[in-house]
Amino acid sequence: MSRPITKAIVPAAGWGTRLLPATKSQPKEMLPVGRKPAVQYVVEELQAAGVHQILIITGRRKRAIEDHFDADPDLVRVLREAGNEALIEALSYIEAGTQFFYTRQSTPQGLGHAISLGASFVDGEDCIVALGDSLLWGPDPAAPLRAMMQAHKELQAAAVIAVEAVPEEETHQYGIVVPEVEDPPPGRPVRLTDIVEKPRRGTAPSNLAVAARYTFSPLIFNALARVVPDQRGEIQLTDAIRLLIQMGEPVYLWRLRPGERRYDIGNFFSYFRTFLDFALTDERYGYLARQYLKAKSYEL
Ligand code: G1P
């Protein structure tokens, strides 16, 4: 039996060009979603799933991510002197016994290339990949990862990939999987027979889109090393997964359950949707935000 997964790679190297000018001098992963930067949700999800060694793949103009996860004793001292325990609590994500590692992807060579930079960090173990600009939402946001890790171990999988159904007209924006059975049930691993990155409109082989969370065996790094760059010169993670499937390796999907969904901040509309849903359901300010929206909607 393989060891439990303790390591995660969080790619956060994308340039965020679709969010300019907001991302001119700050990483898109640091854009606030409600009261926290987006990438903090990803880290907290990993922590809640028991994963405490996290490698974040950054790049130029991404230094704010490192600062965000760095302890700040001076700030804590000032807050303590002011008796502001609530704000000290808000910084507790830093002290959860998590080790952070960073490496840079200096050239835009794609998601697969970014992940391949984590090979020596992972060092022959199983690992998680959680995209730094994508959040999971649900009663327990870490539940999918926990279940995927369990399935990965039980099935000795090469990969388990979170997926969710998307409308037909959006399939060209995602990695799309082909499961061994049609319409696979949520919350259960189902073997894949193929996967394709961003199929052209009208050519998607299903409506099940890759949802930003993966577990991998170390075989993924061999596959990434063999992938041929796409037309834009980028190494796609999806192509490496496809290679694993073609090699006969056991690759499974894990379909998100009702009430669970993926959000991203990759473009302004998806960022607005994410911010609104998280703000409107915020424990502390959600009620006020909903009241405000109700009053305001008379004007819309
Ligand atoms: C990436 C992956 C894609 C996946 C998507 C959401 O695309 O390449 O397969 O469906 O994340 O998880 P991106 O949004 O970075 O273009």
Short mmCIF file of C-alpha atoms and ligand atoms in Angstrom, two decimals:
data_model
loop_
_atom_site.label_atom_id
_atom_site.label_comp_id
_atom_site.label_asym_id
_atom_site.label_seq_id
_atom_site.Cartn_x
_atom_site.Cartn_y
_atom_site.Cartn_z
CA MET A 1 0.00 0.00 0.00
CA SER A 2 1.31 3.41 -0.91
CA ARG A 3 1.90 6.06 1.76
CA PRO A 4 -0.80 8.67 2.34
CA ILE A 5 -0.43 11.74 0.16
CA THR A 6 1.26 14.61 1.99
CA LYS A 7 2.43 16.83 -0.84
CA ALA A 8 0.65 19.19 -3.19
CA ILE A 9 1.72 21.30 -6.13
CA VAL A 10 -0.21 24.53 -6.63
CA PRO A 11 0.50 26.06 -10.04
CA ALA A 12 0.15 29.84 -9.83
CA ALA A 13 2.48 30.97 -12.61
CA GLY A 14 -0.05 32.08 -15.25
CA TRP A 15 0.35 35.70 -16.31
CA GLY A 16 -3.28 36.62 -15.73
CA THR A 17 -3.42 38.65 -18.93
CA ARG A 18 -7.19 38.24 -19.16
CA LEU A 19 -7.47 40.21 -15.91
CA LEU A 20 -5.39 43.23 -16.87
CA PRO A 21 -5.08 45.88 -15.53
CA ALA A 22 -5.99 44.26 -12.17
CA THR A 23 -3.04 41.89 -12.56
CA LYS A 24 -0.46 44.36 -13.84
CA SER A 25 1.59 44.27 -10.65
CA GLN A 26 -0.13 41.63 -8.51
CA PRO A 27 -0.76 37.93 -9.02
CA LYS A 28 -4.29 36.99 -10.03
CA GLU A 29 -4.20 34.35 -7.28
CA MET A 30 -4.03 37.22 -4.76
CA LEU A 31 -7.25 38.85 -5.95
CA PRO A 32 -9.70 38.86 -3.06
CA VAL A 33 -12.68 36.54 -3.12
CA GLY A 34 -14.79 37.85 -0.27
CA ARG A 35 -12.42 38.36 2.65
CA LYS A 36 -9.47 36.26 1.46
CA PRO A 37 -7.20 36.08 -1.56
CA ALA A 38 -8.20 33.28 -3.92
CA VAL A 39 -5.09 31.16 -3.31
CA GLN A 40 -5.74 31.11 0.45
CA TYR A 41 -8.90 29.07 -0.15
CA VAL A 42 -6.82 26.56 -2.13
CA VAL A 43 -4.26 26.29 0.67
CA GLU A 44 -6.95 25.96 3.35
CA GLU A 45 -8.64 23.21 1.33
CA LEU A 46 -5.33 21.33 1.21
CA GLN A 47 -4.74 21.84 4.94
CA ALA A 48 -8.25 20.57 5.68
CA ALA A 49 -7.49 17.48 3.59
CA GLY A 50 -4.38 16.86 5.72
CA VAL A 51 -1.84 17.99 3.13
CA HIS A 52 0.84 20.14 4.74
CA GLN A 53 3.72 20.30 2.27
CA ILE A 54 2.79 22.69 -0.46
CA LEU A 55 4.87 23.74 -3.44
CA ILE A 56 3.55 26.84 -5.13
CA ILE A 57 4.79 27.39 -8.68
CA THR A 58 5.12 31.14 -9.05
CA GLY A 59 6.78 33.48 -11.52
CA ARG A 60 7.60 37.12 -12.04
CA ARG A 61 5.26 39.57 -10.27
CA LYS A 62 4.09 36.77 -7.95
CA ARG A 63 6.08 37.62 -4.84
CA ALA A 64 2.97 38.71 -2.91
CA ILE A 65 1.96 35.03 -2.68
CA GLU A 66 5.10 34.21 -0.68
CA ASP A 67 4.55 37.17 1.62
CA HIS A 68 0.96 36.12 2.22
CA PHE A 69 1.97 32.70 3.54
CA ASP A 70 4.93 33.98 5.54
CA ALA A 71 4.62 34.40 9.32
CA ASP A 72 4.64 38.05 10.41
CA PRO A 73 5.54 38.22 14.12
CA ASP A 74 5.58 42.05 14.13
CA LEU A 75 2.03 42.24 12.85
CA VAL A 76 0.88 39.59 15.32
CA ARG A 77 2.56 41.47 18.19
CA VAL A 78 0.84 44.74 17.24
CA LEU A 79 -2.53 42.98 17.00
CA ARG A 80 -1.96 41.25 20.33
CA GLU A 81 -1.04 44.52 22.03
CA ALA A 82 -4.23 46.02 20.64
CA GLY A 83 -6.15 43.04 22.02
CA ASN A 84 -7.40 42.19 18.54
CA GLU A 85 -7.78 38.42 18.86
CA ALA A 86 -10.24 38.19 15.95
CA LEU A 87 -7.64 39.46 13.50
CA ILE A 88 -4.96 37.20 14.95
CA GLU A 89 -7.38 34.33 14.33
CA ALA A 90 -7.79 35.53 10.74
CA LEU A 91 -4.05 34.93 10.26
CA SER A 92 -4.13 31.38 11.63
CA TYR A 93 -3.86 29.85 8.15
CA ILE A 94 -0.11 30.60 8.40
CA GLU A 95 0.38 28.64 11.59
CA ALA A 96 -1.33 25.41 10.66
CA GLY A 97 1.94 23.42 10.63
CA THR A 98 2.21 23.76 6.87
CA GLN A 99 5.52 23.97 5.03
CA PHE A 100 5.52 26.17 1.95
CA PHE A 101 7.95 25.77 -0.91
CA TYR A 102 8.28 27.95 -3.97
CA THR A 103 9.79 27.67 -7.38
CA ARG A 104 9.43 29.86 -10.44
CA GLN A 105 8.33 29.13 -13.94
CA SER A 106 10.14 31.89 -15.79
CA THR A 107 8.81 31.26 -19.30
CA PRO A 108 5.18 30.65 -20.30
CA GLN A 109 5.53 26.99 -21.24
CA GLY A 110 2.15 25.79 -20.03
CA LEU A 111 0.50 24.11 -17.05
CA GLY A 112 2.19 20.76 -17.68
CA HIS A 113 5.63 22.36 -17.71
CA ALA A 114 4.84 24.25 -14.48
CA ILE A 115 3.92 20.98 -12.77
CA SER A 116 7.02 19.21 -14.07
CA LEU A 117 9.06 21.74 -12.05
CA GLY A 118 7.72 19.97 -8.95
CA ALA A 119 9.33 16.60 -9.77
CA SER A 120 12.16 16.78 -7.25
CA PHE A 121 9.84 18.17 -4.55
CA VAL A 122 7.49 15.22 -5.02
CA ASP A 123 10.49 12.87 -5.10
CA GLY A 124 8.82 9.68 -6.25
CA GLU A 125 5.68 9.95 -4.05
CA ASP A 126 2.03 10.37 -4.96
CA CYS A 127 0.91 14.00 -4.97
CA ILE A 128 -1.97 16.39 -5.44
CA VAL A 129 -2.23 19.14 -8.02
CA ALA A 130 -4.64 21.96 -7.08
CA LEU A 131 -4.84 24.89 -9.50
CA GLY A 132 -4.16 28.16 -7.68
CA ASP A 133 -6.86 30.16 -9.46
CA SER A 134 -9.69 27.66 -8.87
CA LEU A 135 -11.77 27.22 -5.73
CA LEU A 136 -13.97 24.35 -4.69
CA TRP A 137 -17.27 25.19 -3.12
CA GLY A 138 -19.55 22.99 -1.07
CA PRO A 139 -20.60 22.10 2.46
CA ASP A 140 -17.03 20.82 2.99
CA PRO A 141 -14.70 22.16 0.28
CA ALA A 142 -12.01 19.59 1.16
CA ALA A 143 -14.39 16.61 0.86
CA PRO A 144 -13.67 15.94 -2.85
CA LEU A 145 -9.89 15.95 -2.30
CA ARG A 146 -10.15 13.66 0.71
CA ALA A 147 -12.29 11.20 -1.22
CA MET A 148 -10.02 11.39 -4.27
CA MET A 149 -6.95 10.66 -2.11
CA GLN A 150 -8.72 7.66 -0.62
CA ALA A 151 -9.76 6.36 -4.04
CA HIS A 152 -6.26 6.94 -5.39
CA LYS A 153 -4.80 4.78 -2.66
CA GLU A 154 -7.38 2.00 -2.81
CA LEU A 155 -7.18 1.70 -6.58
CA GLN A 156 -3.42 2.27 -6.82
CA ALA A 157 -4.33 4.81 -9.45
CA ALA A 158 -2.03 6.70 -11.79
CA ALA A 159 -4.42 9.64 -11.51
CA VAL A 160 -7.80 10.63 -10.10
CA ILE A 161 -9.28 13.73 -11.67
CA ALA A 162 -12.13 15.86 -10.33
CA VAL A 163 -14.72 16.64 -12.99
CA GLU A 164 -18.06 18.42 -13.17
CA ALA A 165 -20.73 18.64 -15.84
CA VAL A 166 -20.67 21.94 -17.77
CA PRO A 167 -23.05 23.30 -20.42
CA GLU A 168 -22.25 22.07 -23.93
CA GLU A 169 -21.36 25.60 -25.09
CA GLU A 170 -18.61 25.88 -22.45
CA THR A 171 -16.80 22.60 -23.12
CA HIS A 172 -14.18 24.32 -25.31
CA GLN A 173 -12.80 26.09 -22.21
CA TYR A 174 -11.84 22.93 -20.32
CA GLY A 175 -10.15 19.58 -20.35
CA ILE A 176 -12.94 17.13 -21.25
CA VAL A 177 -12.92 13.49 -20.16
CA VAL A 178 -14.33 10.32 -21.71
CA PRO A 179 -15.45 7.91 -18.99
CA GLU A 180 -15.83 4.20 -19.48
CA VAL A 181 -19.57 4.49 -18.71
CA GLU A 182 -21.90 7.18 -19.95
CA ASP A 183 -23.13 9.66 -17.34
CA PRO A 184 -21.00 8.33 -14.45
CA PRO A 185 -22.43 8.76 -10.95
CA PRO A 186 -21.03 11.54 -8.72
CA GLY A 187 -18.83 10.65 -5.76
CA ARG A 188 -17.38 7.45 -7.22
CA PRO A 189 -14.20 6.74 -9.19
CA VAL A 190 -14.88 5.76 -12.80
CA ARG A 191 -12.13 4.79 -15.21
CA LEU A 192 -11.33 7.06 -18.16
CA THR A 193 -10.75 5.95 -21.72
CA ASP A 194 -9.65 9.36 -23.02
CA ILE A 195 -9.21 13.04 -22.18
CA VAL A 196 -8.83 16.04 -24.47
CA GLU A 197 -7.76 19.61 -23.73
CA LYS A 198 -10.15 22.35 -24.85
CA PRO A 199 -11.86 20.57 -27.75
CA ARG A 200 -13.06 22.79 -30.60
CA ARG A 201 -16.70 23.89 -30.29
CA GLY A 202 -19.09 21.13 -31.20
CA THR A 203 -16.45 18.36 -30.95
CA ALA A 204 -16.42 17.67 -27.20
CA PRO A 205 -16.65 13.94 -26.47
CA SER A 206 -18.68 14.58 -23.27
CA ASN A 207 -19.79 17.47 -21.05
CA LEU A 208 -17.59 16.43 -18.11
CA ALA A 209 -14.93 19.07 -17.54
CA VAL A 210 -11.75 18.75 -15.52
CA ALA A 211 -12.33 20.67 -12.28
CA ALA A 212 -8.88 21.85 -11.17
CA ARG A 213 -8.05 19.06 -8.67
CA TYR A 214 -5.98 15.96 -9.41
CA THR A 215 -4.13 13.19 -7.57
CA PHE A 216 -1.15 11.67 -9.35
CA SER A 217 1.33 8.85 -8.99
CA PRO A 218 4.92 9.79 -9.88
CA LEU A 219 4.28 8.38 -13.38
CA ILE A 220 2.85 11.77 -14.32
CA PHE A 221 6.37 13.21 -14.43
CA ASN A 222 7.52 10.57 -16.94
CA ALA A 223 4.48 11.37 -19.05
CA LEU A 224 5.09 15.13 -18.82
CA ALA A 225 8.66 14.59 -20.00
CA ARG A 226 7.34 12.83 -23.10
CA VAL A 227 4.55 15.23 -24.07
CA VAL A 228 5.01 17.13 -27.31
CA PRO A 229 4.34 20.88 -26.90
CA ASP A 230 1.09 22.14 -28.44
CA GLN A 231 0.82 24.72 -31.24
CA ARG A 232 1.57 27.53 -28.78
CA GLY A 233 4.69 25.76 -27.54
CA GLU A 234 3.03 24.81 -24.23
CA ILE A 235 3.18 21.47 -22.45
CA GLN A 236 -0.38 20.56 -21.46
CA LEU A 237 -1.09 18.55 -18.33
CA THR A 238 -4.08 17.05 -20.09
CA ASP A 239 -1.82 15.63 -22.83
CA ALA A 240 0.33 13.92 -20.18
CA ILE A 241 -2.79 12.38 -18.61
CA ARG A 242 -3.84 11.21 -22.07
CA LEU A 243 -0.47 9.52 -22.44
CA LEU A 244 -0.99 7.72 -19.12
CA ILE A 245 -4.34 6.42 -20.38
CA GLN A 246 -2.78 5.32 -23.67
CA MET A 247 -0.07 3.47 -21.70
CA GLY A 248 -2.87 1.49 -20.04
CA GLU A 249 -2.38 3.16 -16.64
CA PRO A 250 -5.43 3.36 -14.36
CA VAL A 251 -6.78 6.90 -14.60
CA TYR A 252 -10.13 7.73 -12.98
CA LEU A 253 -12.55 10.61 -12.78
CA TRP A 254 -14.18 11.76 -9.58
CA ARG A 255 -17.37 13.59 -10.36
CA LEU A 256 -18.26 16.36 -7.92
CA ARG A 257 -21.45 15.69 -5.98
CA PRO A 258 -24.59 17.84 -6.05
CA GLY A 259 -23.88 20.96 -3.99
CA GLU A 260 -20.18 20.86 -4.86
CA ARG A 261 -18.78 23.02 -7.62
CA ARG A 262 -15.67 24.63 -9.01
CA TYR A 263 -15.14 28.36 -9.30
CA ASP A 264 -12.29 30.15 -11.03
CA ILE A 265 -11.01 33.67 -11.36
CA GLY A 266 -9.48 33.24 -14.81
CA ASN A 267 -11.43 36.06 -16.50
CA PHE A 268 -13.49 38.98 -15.27
CA PHE A 269 -16.89 37.36 -15.57
CA SER A 270 -15.82 34.19 -13.76
CA TYR A 271 -14.06 36.35 -11.15
CA PHE A 272 -17.20 38.44 -10.59
CA ARG A 273 -19.34 35.30 -10.24
CA THR A 274 -16.88 33.82 -7.76
CA PHE A 275 -16.61 37.00 -5.72
CA LEU A 276 -20.38 37.51 -5.62
CA ASP A 277 -21.21 33.96 -4.55
CA PHE A 278 -18.56 33.92 -1.84
CA ALA A 279 -19.44 37.41 -0.58
CA LEU A 280 -23.17 36.69 -0.54
CA THR A 281 -22.64 33.56 1.56
CA ASP A 282 -19.93 35.00 3.81
CA GLU A 283 -20.51 33.97 7.44
CA ARG A 284 -20.06 37.47 8.72
CA TYR A 285 -21.07 39.85 5.94
CA GLY A 286 -23.24 37.64 3.71
CA TYR A 287 -26.49 38.76 5.31
CA LEU A 288 -25.66 42.43 4.77
CA ALA A 289 -24.50 41.74 1.22
CA ARG A 290 -27.76 39.92 0.43
CA GLN A 291 -29.82 42.75 1.91
CA TYR A 292 -27.87 45.23 -0.16
CA LEU A 293 -28.36 43.20 -3.32
CA LYS A 294 -32.10 42.85 -2.69
CA ALA A 295 -32.51 46.59 -2.27
CA LYS A 296 -30.32 47.26 -5.26
CA SER A 297 -32.02 44.78 -7.57
CA TYR A 298 -35.02 47.12 -7.78
CA GLU A 299 -32.71 49.40 -9.75
CA LEU A 300 -31.42 46.72 -12.12
C1 G1P B 1 -6.84 24.26 -16.94
C2 G1P B 1 -6.72 22.87 -17.54
C3 G1P B 1 -8.09 22.36 -18.01
C4 G1P B 1 -9.07 22.44 -16.84
C5 G1P B 1 -9.13 23.87 -16.29
C6 G1P B 1 -10.04 23.97 -15.05
O1 G1P B 1 -7.17 25.17 -17.97
O2 G1P B 1 -5.79 22.90 -18.60
O3 G1P B 1 -7.96 21.04 -18.45
O4 G1P B 1 -10.36 22.03 -17.26
O5 G1P B 1 -7.82 24.31 -15.89
O6 G1P B 1 -9.64 23.12 -14.06
P1 G1P B 1 -7.02 26.77 -17.78
O7 G1P B 1 -8.23 27.24 -17.07
O8 G1P B 1 -5.76 26.99 -16.99
O9 G1P B 1 -6.93 27.31 -19.18
#
